[in-house]
Each structure stands twice: as structure tokens, then as C-alpha cells.
mmCIF file of C-alpha atoms and ligand atoms in Angstrom:
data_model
loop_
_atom_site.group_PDB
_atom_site.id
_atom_site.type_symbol
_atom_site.label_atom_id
_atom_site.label_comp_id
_atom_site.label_asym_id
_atom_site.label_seq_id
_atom_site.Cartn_x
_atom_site.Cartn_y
_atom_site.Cartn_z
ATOM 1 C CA UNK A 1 -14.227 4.799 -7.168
ATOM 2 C CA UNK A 2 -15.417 5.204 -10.879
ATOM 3 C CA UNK A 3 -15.278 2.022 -12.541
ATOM 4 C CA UNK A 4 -11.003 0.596 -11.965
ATOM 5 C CA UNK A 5 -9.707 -2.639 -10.967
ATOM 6 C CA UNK A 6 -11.813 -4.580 -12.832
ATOM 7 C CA UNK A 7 -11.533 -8.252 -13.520
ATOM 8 C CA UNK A 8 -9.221 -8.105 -16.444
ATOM 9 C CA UNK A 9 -7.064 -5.279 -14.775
ATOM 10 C CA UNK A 10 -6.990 -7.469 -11.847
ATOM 11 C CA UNK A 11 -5.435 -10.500 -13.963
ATOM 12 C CA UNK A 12 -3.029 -8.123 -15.469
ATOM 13 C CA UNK A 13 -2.198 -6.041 -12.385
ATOM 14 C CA UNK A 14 1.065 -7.963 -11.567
ATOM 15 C CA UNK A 15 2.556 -8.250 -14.944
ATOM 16 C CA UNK A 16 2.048 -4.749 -15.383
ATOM 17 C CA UNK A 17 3.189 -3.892 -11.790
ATOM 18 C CA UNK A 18 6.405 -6.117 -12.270
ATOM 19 C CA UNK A 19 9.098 -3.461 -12.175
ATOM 20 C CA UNK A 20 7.829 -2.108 -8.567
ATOM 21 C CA UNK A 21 10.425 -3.034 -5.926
ATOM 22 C CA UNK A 22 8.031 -4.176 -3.313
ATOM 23 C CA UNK A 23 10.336 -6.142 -1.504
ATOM 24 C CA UNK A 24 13.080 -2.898 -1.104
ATOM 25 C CA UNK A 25 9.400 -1.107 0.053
ATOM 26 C CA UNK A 26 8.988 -4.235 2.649
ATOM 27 C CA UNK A 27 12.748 -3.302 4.113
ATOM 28 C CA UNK A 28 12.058 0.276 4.604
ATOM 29 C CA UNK A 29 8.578 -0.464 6.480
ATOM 30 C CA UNK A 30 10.575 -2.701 8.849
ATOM 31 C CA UNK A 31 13.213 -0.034 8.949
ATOM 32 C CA UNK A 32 10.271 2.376 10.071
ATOM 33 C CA UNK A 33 9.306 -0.441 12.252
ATOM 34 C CA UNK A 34 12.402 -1.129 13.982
ATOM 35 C CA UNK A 35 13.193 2.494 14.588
ATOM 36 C CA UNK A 36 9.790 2.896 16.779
ATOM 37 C CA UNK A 37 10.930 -0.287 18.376
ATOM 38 C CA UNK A 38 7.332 -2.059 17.085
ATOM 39 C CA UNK A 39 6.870 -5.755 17.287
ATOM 40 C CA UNK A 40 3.244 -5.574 15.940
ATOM 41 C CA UNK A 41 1.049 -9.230 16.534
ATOM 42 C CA UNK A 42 -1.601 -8.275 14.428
ATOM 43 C CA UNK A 43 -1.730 -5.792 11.085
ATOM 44 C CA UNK A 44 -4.396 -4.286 8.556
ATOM 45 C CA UNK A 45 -3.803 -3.680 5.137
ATOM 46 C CA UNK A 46 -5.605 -1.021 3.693
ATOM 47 C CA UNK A 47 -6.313 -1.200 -0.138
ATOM 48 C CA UNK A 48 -4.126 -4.386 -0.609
ATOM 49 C CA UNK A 49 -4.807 -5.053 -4.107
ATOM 50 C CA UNK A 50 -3.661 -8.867 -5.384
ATOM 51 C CA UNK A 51 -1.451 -8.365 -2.117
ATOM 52 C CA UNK A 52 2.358 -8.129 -3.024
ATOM 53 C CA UNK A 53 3.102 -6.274 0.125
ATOM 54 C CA UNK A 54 0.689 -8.305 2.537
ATOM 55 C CA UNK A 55 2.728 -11.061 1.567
ATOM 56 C CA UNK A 56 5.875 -9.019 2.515
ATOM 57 C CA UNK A 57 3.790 -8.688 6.139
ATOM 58 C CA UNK A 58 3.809 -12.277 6.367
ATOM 59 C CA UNK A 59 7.783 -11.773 6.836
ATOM 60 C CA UNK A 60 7.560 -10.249 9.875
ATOM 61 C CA UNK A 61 8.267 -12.400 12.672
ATOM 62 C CA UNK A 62 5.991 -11.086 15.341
ATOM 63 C CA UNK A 63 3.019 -10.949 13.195
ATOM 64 C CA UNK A 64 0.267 -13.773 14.185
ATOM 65 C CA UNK A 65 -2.821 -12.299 12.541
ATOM 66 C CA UNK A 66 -3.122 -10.292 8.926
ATOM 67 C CA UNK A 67 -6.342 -8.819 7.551
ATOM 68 C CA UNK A 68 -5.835 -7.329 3.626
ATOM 69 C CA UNK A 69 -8.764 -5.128 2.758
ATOM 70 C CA UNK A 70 -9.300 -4.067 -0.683
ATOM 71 C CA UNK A 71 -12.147 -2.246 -2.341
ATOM 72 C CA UNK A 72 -12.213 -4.625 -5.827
ATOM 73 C CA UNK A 73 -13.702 -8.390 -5.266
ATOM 74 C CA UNK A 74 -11.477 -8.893 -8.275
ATOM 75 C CA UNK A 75 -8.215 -7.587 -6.799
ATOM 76 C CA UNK A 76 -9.180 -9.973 -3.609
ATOM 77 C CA UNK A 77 -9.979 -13.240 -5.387
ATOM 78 C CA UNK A 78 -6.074 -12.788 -7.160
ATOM 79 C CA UNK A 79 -4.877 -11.962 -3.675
ATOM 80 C CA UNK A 80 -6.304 -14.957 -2.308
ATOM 81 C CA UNK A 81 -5.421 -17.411 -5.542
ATOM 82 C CA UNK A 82 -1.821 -16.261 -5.328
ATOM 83 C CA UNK A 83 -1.804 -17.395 -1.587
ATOM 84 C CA UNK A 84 -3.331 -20.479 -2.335
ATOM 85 C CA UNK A 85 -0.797 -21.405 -5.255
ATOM 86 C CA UNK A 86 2.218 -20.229 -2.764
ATOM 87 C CA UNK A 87 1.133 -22.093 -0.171
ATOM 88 C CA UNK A 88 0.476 -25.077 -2.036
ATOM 89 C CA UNK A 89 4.098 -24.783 -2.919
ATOM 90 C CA UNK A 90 5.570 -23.818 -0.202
ATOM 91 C CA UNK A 91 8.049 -25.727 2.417
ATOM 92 C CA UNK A 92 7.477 -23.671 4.630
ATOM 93 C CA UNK A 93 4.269 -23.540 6.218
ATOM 94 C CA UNK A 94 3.114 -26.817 7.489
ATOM 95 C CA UNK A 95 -0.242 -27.092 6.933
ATOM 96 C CA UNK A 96 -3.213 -24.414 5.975
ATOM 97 C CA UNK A 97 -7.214 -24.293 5.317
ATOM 98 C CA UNK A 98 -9.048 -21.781 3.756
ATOM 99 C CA UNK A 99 -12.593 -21.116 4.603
ATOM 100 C CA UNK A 100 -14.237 -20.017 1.220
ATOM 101 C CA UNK A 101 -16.458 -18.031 2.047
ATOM 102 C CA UNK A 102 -14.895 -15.451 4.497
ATOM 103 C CA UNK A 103 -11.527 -16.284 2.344
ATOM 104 C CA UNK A 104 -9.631 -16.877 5.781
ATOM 105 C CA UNK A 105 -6.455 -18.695 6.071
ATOM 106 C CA UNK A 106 -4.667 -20.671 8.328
ATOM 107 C CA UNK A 107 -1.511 -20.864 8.535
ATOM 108 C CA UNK A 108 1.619 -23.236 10.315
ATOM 109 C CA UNK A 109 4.886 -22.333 10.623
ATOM 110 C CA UNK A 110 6.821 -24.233 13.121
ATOM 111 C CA UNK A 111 5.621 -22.711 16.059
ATOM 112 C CA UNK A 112 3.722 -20.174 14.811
ATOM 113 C CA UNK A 113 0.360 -19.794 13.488
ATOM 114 C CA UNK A 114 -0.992 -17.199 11.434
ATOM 115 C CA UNK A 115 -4.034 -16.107 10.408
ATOM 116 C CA UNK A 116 -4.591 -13.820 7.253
ATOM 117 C CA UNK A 117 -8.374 -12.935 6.065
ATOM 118 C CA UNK A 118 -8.876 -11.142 2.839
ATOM 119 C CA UNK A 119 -12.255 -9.011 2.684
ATOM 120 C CA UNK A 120 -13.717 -7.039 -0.050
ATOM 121 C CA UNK A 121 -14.274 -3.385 1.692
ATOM 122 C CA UNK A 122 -14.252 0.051 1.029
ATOM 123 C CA UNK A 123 -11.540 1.945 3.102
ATOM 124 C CA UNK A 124 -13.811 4.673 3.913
ATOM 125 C CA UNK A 125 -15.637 2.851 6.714
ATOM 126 C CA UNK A 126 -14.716 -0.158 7.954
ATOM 127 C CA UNK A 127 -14.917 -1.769 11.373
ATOM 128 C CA UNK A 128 -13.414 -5.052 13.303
ATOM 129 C CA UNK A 129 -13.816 -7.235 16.342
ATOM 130 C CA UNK A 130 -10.592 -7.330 17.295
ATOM 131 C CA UNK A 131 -8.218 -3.646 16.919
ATOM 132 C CA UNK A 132 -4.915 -4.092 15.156
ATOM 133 C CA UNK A 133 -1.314 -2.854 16.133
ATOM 134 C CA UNK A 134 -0.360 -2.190 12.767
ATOM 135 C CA UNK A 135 -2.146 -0.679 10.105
ATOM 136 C CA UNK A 136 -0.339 -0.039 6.958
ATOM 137 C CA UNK A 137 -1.654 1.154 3.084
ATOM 138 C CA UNK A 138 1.016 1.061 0.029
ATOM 139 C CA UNK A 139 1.309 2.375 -3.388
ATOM 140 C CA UNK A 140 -0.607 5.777 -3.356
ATOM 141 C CA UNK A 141 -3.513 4.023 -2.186
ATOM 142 C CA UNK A 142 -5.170 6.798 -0.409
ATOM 143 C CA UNK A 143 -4.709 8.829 -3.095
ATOM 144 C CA UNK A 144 -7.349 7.317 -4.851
ATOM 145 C CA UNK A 145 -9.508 8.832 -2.121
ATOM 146 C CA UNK A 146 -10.159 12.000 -4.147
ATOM 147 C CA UNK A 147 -13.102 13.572 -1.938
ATOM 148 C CA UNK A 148 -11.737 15.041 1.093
ATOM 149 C CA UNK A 149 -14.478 13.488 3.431
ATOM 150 C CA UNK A 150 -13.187 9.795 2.203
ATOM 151 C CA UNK A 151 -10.122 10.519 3.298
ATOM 152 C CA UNK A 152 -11.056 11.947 6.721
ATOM 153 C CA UNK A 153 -13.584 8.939 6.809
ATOM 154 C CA UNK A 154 -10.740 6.514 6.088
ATOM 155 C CA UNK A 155 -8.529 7.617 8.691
ATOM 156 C CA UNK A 156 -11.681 7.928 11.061
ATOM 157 C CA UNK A 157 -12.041 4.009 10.727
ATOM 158 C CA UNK A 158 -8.417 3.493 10.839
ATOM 159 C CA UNK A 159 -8.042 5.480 14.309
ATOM 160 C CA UNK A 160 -10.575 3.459 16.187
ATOM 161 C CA UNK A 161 -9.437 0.333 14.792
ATOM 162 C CA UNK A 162 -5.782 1.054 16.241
ATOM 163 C CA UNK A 163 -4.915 -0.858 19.180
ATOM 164 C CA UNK A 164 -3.902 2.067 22.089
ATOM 165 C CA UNK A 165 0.295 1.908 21.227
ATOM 166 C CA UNK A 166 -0.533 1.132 17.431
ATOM 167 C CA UNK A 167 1.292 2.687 14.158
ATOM 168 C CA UNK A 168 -0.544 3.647 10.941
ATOM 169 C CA UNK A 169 2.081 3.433 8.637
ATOM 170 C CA UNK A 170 0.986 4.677 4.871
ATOM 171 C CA UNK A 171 2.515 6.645 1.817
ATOM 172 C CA UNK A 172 0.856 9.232 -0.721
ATOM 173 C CA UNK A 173 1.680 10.566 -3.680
ATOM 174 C CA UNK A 174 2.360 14.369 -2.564
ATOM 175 C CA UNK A 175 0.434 17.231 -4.545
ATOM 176 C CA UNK A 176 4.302 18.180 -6.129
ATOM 177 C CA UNK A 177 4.287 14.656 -7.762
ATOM 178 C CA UNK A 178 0.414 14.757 -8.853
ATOM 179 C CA UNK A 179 0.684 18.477 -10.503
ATOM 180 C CA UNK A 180 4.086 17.901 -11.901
ATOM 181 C CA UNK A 181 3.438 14.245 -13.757
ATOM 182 C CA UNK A 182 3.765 14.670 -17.587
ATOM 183 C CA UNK A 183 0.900 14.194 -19.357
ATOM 184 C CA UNK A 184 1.976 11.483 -21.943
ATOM 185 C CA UNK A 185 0.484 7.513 -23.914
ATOM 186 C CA UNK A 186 2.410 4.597 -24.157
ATOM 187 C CA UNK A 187 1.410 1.058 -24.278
ATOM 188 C CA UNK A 188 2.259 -2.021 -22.035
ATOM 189 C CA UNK A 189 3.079 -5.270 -24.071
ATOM 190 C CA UNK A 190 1.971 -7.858 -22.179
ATOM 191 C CA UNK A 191 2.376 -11.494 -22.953
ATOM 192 C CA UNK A 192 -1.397 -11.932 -23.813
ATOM 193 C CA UNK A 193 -2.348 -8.267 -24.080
ATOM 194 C CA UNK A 194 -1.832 -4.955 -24.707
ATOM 195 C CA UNK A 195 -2.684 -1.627 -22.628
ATOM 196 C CA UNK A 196 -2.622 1.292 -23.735
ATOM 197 C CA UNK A 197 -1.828 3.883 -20.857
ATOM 198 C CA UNK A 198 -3.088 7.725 -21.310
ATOM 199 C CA UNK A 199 -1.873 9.867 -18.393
ATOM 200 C CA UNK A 200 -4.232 12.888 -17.646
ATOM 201 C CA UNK A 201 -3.287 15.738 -15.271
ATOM 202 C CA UNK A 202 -5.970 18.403 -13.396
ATOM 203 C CA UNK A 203 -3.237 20.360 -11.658
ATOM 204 C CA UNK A 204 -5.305 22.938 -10.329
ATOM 205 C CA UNK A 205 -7.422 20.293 -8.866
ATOM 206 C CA UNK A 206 -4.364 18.304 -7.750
ATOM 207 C CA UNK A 207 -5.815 15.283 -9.702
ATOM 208 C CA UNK A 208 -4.321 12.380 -11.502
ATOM 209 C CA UNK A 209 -6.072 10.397 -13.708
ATOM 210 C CA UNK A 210 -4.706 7.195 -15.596
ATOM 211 C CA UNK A 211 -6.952 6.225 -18.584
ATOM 212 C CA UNK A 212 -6.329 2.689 -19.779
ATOM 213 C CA UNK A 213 -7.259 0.895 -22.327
ATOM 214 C CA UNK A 214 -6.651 -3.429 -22.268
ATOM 215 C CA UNK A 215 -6.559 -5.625 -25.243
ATOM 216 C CA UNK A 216 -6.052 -9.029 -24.933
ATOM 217 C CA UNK A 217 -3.726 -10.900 -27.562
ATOM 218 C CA UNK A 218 -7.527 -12.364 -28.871
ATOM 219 C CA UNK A 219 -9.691 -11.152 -31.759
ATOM 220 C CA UNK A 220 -12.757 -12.988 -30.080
ATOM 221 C CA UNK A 221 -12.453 -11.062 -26.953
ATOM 222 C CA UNK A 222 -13.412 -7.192 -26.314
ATOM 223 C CA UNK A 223 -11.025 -4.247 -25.191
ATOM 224 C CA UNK A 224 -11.814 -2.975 -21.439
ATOM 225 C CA UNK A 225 -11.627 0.028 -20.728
ATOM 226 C CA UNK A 226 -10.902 1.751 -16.894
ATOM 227 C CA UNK A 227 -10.000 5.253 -15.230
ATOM 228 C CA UNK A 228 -8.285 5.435 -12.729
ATOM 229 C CA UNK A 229 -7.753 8.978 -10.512
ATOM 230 C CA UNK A 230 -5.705 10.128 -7.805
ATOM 231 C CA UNK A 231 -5.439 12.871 -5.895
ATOM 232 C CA UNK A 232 -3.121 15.536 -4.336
ATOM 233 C CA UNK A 233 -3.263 16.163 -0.677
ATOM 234 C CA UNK A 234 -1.261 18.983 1.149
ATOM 235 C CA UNK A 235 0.762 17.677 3.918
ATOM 236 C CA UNK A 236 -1.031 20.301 6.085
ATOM 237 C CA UNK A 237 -4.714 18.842 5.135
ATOM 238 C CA UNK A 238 -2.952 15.282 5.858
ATOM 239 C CA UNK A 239 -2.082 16.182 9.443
ATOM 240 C CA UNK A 240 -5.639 17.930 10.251
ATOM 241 C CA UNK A 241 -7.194 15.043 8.947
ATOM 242 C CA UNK A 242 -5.510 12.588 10.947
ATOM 243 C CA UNK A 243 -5.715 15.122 13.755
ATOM 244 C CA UNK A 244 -9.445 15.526 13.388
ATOM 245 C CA UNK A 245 -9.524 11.945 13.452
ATOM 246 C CA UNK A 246 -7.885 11.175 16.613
ATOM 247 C CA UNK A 247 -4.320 10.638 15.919
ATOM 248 C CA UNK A 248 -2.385 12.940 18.579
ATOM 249 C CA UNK A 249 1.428 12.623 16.875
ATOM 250 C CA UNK A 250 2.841 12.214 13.162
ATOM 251 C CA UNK A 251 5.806 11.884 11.386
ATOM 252 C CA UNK A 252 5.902 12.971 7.810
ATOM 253 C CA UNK A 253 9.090 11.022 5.394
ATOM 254 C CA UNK A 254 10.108 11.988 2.221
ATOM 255 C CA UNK A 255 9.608 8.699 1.400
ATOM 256 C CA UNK A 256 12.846 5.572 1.622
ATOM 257 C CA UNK A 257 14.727 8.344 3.545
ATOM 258 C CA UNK A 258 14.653 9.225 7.660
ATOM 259 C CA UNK A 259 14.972 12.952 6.417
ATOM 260 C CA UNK A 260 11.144 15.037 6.658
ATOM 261 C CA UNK A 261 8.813 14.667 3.947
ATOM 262 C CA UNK A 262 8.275 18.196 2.092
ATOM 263 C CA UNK A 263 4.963 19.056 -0.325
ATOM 264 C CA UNK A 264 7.496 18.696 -3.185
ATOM 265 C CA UNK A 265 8.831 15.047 -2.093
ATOM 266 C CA UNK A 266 7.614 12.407 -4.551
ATOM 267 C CA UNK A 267 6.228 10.104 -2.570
ATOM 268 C CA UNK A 268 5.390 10.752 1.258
ATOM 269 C CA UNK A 269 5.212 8.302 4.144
ATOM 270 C CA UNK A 270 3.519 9.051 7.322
ATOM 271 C CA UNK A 271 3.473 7.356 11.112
ATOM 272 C CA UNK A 272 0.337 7.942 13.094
ATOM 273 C CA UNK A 273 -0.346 6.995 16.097
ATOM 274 C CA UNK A 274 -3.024 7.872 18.912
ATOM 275 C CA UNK A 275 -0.723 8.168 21.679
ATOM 276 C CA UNK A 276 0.688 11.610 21.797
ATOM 277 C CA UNK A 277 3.863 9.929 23.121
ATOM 278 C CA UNK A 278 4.161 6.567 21.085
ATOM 279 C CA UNK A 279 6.499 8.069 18.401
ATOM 280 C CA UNK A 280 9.063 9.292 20.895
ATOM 281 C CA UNK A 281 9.486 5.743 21.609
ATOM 282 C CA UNK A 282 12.194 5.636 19.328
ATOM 283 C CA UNK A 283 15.853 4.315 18.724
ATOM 284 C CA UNK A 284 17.074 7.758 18.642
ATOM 285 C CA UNK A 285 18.531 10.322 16.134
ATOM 286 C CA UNK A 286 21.601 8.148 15.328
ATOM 287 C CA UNK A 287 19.877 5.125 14.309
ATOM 288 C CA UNK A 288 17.462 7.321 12.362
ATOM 289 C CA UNK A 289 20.505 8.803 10.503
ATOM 290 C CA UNK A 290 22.015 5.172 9.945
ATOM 291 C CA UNK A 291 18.829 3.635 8.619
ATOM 292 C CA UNK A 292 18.793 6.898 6.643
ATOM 293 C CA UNK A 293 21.674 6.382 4.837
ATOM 294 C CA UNK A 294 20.934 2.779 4.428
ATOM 295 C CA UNK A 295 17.273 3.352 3.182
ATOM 296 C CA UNK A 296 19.473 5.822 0.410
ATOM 297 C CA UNK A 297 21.587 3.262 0.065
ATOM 298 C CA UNK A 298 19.591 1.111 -1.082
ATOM 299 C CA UNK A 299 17.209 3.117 -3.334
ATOM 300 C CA UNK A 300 20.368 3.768 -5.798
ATOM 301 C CA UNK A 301 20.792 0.439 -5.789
ATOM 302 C CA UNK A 302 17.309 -0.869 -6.867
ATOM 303 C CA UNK A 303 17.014 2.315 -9.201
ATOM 304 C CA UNK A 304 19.924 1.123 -10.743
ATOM 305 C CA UNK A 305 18.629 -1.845 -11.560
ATOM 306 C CA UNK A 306 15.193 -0.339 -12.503
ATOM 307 C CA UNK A 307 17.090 1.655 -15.230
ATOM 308 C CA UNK A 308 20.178 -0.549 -16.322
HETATM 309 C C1 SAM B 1 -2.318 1.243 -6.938
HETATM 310 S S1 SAM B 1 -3.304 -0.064 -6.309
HETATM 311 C C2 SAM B 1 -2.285 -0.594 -4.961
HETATM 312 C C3 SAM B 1 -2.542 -1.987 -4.531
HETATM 313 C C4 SAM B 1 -1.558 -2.530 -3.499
HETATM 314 N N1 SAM B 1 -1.556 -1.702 -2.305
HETATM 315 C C5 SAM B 1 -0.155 -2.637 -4.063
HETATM 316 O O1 SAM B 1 0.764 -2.125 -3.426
HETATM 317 O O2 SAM B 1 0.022 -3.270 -5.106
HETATM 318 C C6 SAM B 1 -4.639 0.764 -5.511
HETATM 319 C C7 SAM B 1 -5.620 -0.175 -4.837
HETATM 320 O O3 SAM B 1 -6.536 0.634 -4.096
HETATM 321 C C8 SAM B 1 -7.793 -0.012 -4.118
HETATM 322 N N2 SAM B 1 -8.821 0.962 -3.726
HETATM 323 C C9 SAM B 1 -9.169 2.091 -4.375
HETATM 324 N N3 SAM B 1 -10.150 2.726 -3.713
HETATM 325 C C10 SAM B 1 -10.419 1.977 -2.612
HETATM 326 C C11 SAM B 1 -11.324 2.102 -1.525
HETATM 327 N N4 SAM B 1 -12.178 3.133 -1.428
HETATM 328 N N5 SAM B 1 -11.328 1.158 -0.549
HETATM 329 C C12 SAM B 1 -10.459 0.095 -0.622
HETATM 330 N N6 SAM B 1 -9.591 -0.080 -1.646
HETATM 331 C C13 SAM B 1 -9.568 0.850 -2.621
HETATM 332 C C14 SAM B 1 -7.906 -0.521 -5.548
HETATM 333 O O4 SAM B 1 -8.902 -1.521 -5.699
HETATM 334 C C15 SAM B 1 -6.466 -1.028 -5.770
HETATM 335 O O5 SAM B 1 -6.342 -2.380 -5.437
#
């Protein structure tokens, strides 16, 4: 990753990330979730950032034990300051330590305990002790994988840290999106900064890159300055990736819909699993169309309110 989510990205990241409806993203995972009847105990968050959606994770009631991975210490440190300051606040969990150094939490909730541990990791190899029965990544993530054997290394990790029934659960940006984003500047006005955002498109290399530019409301202090690039996998390359990896059945979403993803979808979603049979453990075509229509539903909703 060439030099992104620095420190002073990582303080802005939220504020500049405010309009993105995480928690309508947190209903269709346990949408996805509920369709392949999945109750998971223990989940992995690839690329987790300052950890809006791990917090989502926390939500789910079956969940006892949360690991959020993410490549920038900086990202990780706001991840695990935010859970500190919620906690602190918080009714209801009963009681929690952190131990500093691993940055591992512990968490009561009547009679529930839960464990999350934030670690500073690439995604491109990673190992555990214990396997996990969810593993999830949000937000184009793996797009920022722009070297084909990263990608095949990520999900080569990811397979072998899968518990035997598990789910990898993850979106992408789809090559469509990445060749067909306008190439335009704008600037963010922040309450103590400004950033100036330069979007910069290699379509015939399917790559993205954002090149921004941070100023903070203070003479005294320097501009910083970060790229950040993404790019465009085929849904075909996605599949003999994963396949190459170990995963023996997929599902490919346009993504927030039940309906299959296409190379010209936005956003994609994908379930992986290891077991060749695991996805046809399933609530069957008419809940799929019902939490279809809902998962529409509910899109025009929050994209009305995005643009009203
Ligand atoms: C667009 S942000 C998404 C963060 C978070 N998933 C969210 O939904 O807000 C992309 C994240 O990917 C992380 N990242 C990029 N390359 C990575 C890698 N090789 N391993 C782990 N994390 C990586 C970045 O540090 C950043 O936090």
C-alpha cells in the first residue's frame, strides 16, 4: 500500500466518511446472514479501518469473539479509542478491560461475554490460533489489493482461517464502477480542515486512484498529502481466485439486492465458503426474493436521505 491512512487521515476518516450508511450495510449483512441460516460465534474483520462496521458486528447476538484487522496502526489506535470512549459510556456492557498492548477487550453484557482484539496486519497473510465462522471485509477494501497475487494471497489466508461451515462475506468495487468513475476535484470542509480530493482513473488498467490533499484549519501545521488506489477485478478472476484458494461454492450480489451481481453492478458482494454444500443451506428462493425487495426497499430509502 503506497503511503494512505496515515495519522491525520486516520483522525479525519470518520468526519469525512459521515454520509456512508453503515448501519443500512450492517442490515443487509445480517440479511445475507439470516438467509444462509448463520449464527456465527466468532468473526474476522478484514481491513476494518477506525471500525464502524466491527462495531455493527458487535450487534449480532451470537457473536462471542471479534478480531478487526487493519493494515494502518493509525486506523487501529482510532478503532480502539472509539471503543474505549463507547464503552466508557455505555449502559450496556457491564464491565470491560483492555490489555494495551495486544489492544484486546473484554467485554460484559448480561450473560454474554465478548471478546474483540484489534491487530495491526496486512490482509495478505495473516494467520490465527483459533479459525473463525465469519469472516467479513467492507467498503472496497480488497480493492485496494491492486496486485493480483495479494489478492489470491488474501483469500489464501482467509480460506484456512475459515472454520469448516464458515462464510466469507466481502464486497468490491466491480471493474464497471472503477473504469466508469469520473475523473473530477472537490474539497471536503471539515470542521478543522480541509481536503482536497483529486479522483484519477487508469481504465485500461482497471485502477482507481484517489489523490488527497489535508489541511488542517492551522497555519502552524503542514498539509499531508496521501494516494490512495483501487483496483478492478473481473468477477471471473474473483471466482478463480477464491477457487484456487480453496473455496468450493460462491455467490456473487449485485450488491443490497438478492438478484446476481453482474461486471457492470456498482458494488459486488460475494459469499464463500469451503464447503461445496454450505450455501445451499439456505432459506430458499422466496425468502431470498422477500429480503430482496426489502434490501431495495430500503436502499431508496437511505438514498433518499443521502440526497434530500
Ligand atoms: C476504504 S477503507 C475501509 C475501512 C473500513 N472497512 C470501513 O468500512 O470504514 C480501506 C481500509 O483498508 C485498509 N487496508 C488497505 N490495504 C490493506 C492491507 N493490505 N491489509 C489490511 N488493511 C488494508 C486501509 O488501511 C483502510 O483502513
Amino acid at each position: 500500500m503506497e503511503h494512505s491512512y496515515t495519522t491525520y487521515f486516520a483522525e479525519i476518516y470518520d468526519d469525512v466518511m459521515k454520509n456512508v450508511p453503515y448501519k443500512y450495510w450492517s442490515r443487509y449483512l445480517s440479511d445475507l446472514l439470516k438467509y444462509y441460516k448463520h449464527q456465527p460465534d466468532s468473526v474476522l474483520e478484514l481491513a476494518s479501518g477506525t471500525s464502524n462496521m466491527t462495531f455493527k458486528l458487535i450487534e449480532l447476538k451470537s457473536v462471542n469473539r471479534i478480531t478487526a484487522l487493519d493494515l494502518s496502526p493509525a486506523m487501529i489506535s482510532k478503532a480502539a479509542e472509539k471503543l474505549e470512549t463507547k464503552l466508557q459510556n455505555s449502559q450496556e456492557f457491564s464491565s470491560f478491560s483492555a490489555a494495551e498492548k495486544e489492544m484486546s477487550y473484554q467485554l460484559q453484557q448480561k450473560q454474554r461475554q465478548l471478546r474483540i482484539n484489534f491487530k495491526a496486519q496486512n490482509m495478505t497473510e495473516f494467520s490465527f490460533e483459533n479459525k473463525f465462522d465469519l469472516i467479513v471485509s467492507f467498503f472496497d477494501s480488497l480493492n485496494y489489493l491492486t496486485d493480483i497475487d495479494q489478492l489470491q494471497n488474501c483469500f489464501k489466508s482467509t480460506a484456512s482461517s475459515l472454520s469448516r461451515d464458515g462464510l466469507f462475506i466481502f464486497d468490491m468495487n466491480s471493474v464497471g464502477r472503477i473504469k466508469t468513475i469520473e475523473e473530477k476535484s472537490f474539497v471536503i470542509e471539515g470542521d478543522s480542515y480541509e481536503c482536497f480530493w483529486e479522483d484519477v482513473v487508469k481504465a485500461k488498467e482497471n485502477l482507481w486512484q484517489v489523490k488527497l490533499k489535508i489541511c488542517p484549519d492551522n497555519d502552524q501545521l503542514p498539509c499531508f498529502e496521501e494516494t490512495h488506489s483501487e483496483r478492478g477485478y473481473k468477477i471471473e478472476t474473483i471466482l478463480r481466485l477464491l477457487k484456487n484458494s480453496g473455496f468450493k461454492a460462491v455467490d456473487v450480489y449485485n450488491a443490497f439486492s438478492f438478484a446476481r451481481g453482474r461486471n457492470n453492478s456498482d458494488r459486488l458482494y460475494f459469499a464463500a465458503a469451503r464447503n461445496k454444500d454450505r450455501l445451499q443451506t439456505n432459506q430458499g428462493q422466496l425468502k431470498k426474493m422477500y429480503y430482496g425487495i426489502k434490501n431495495r426497499v430500503d436502499y431508496f430509502l437511505v438514498s433518499l436521505k443521502y440526497f434530500l
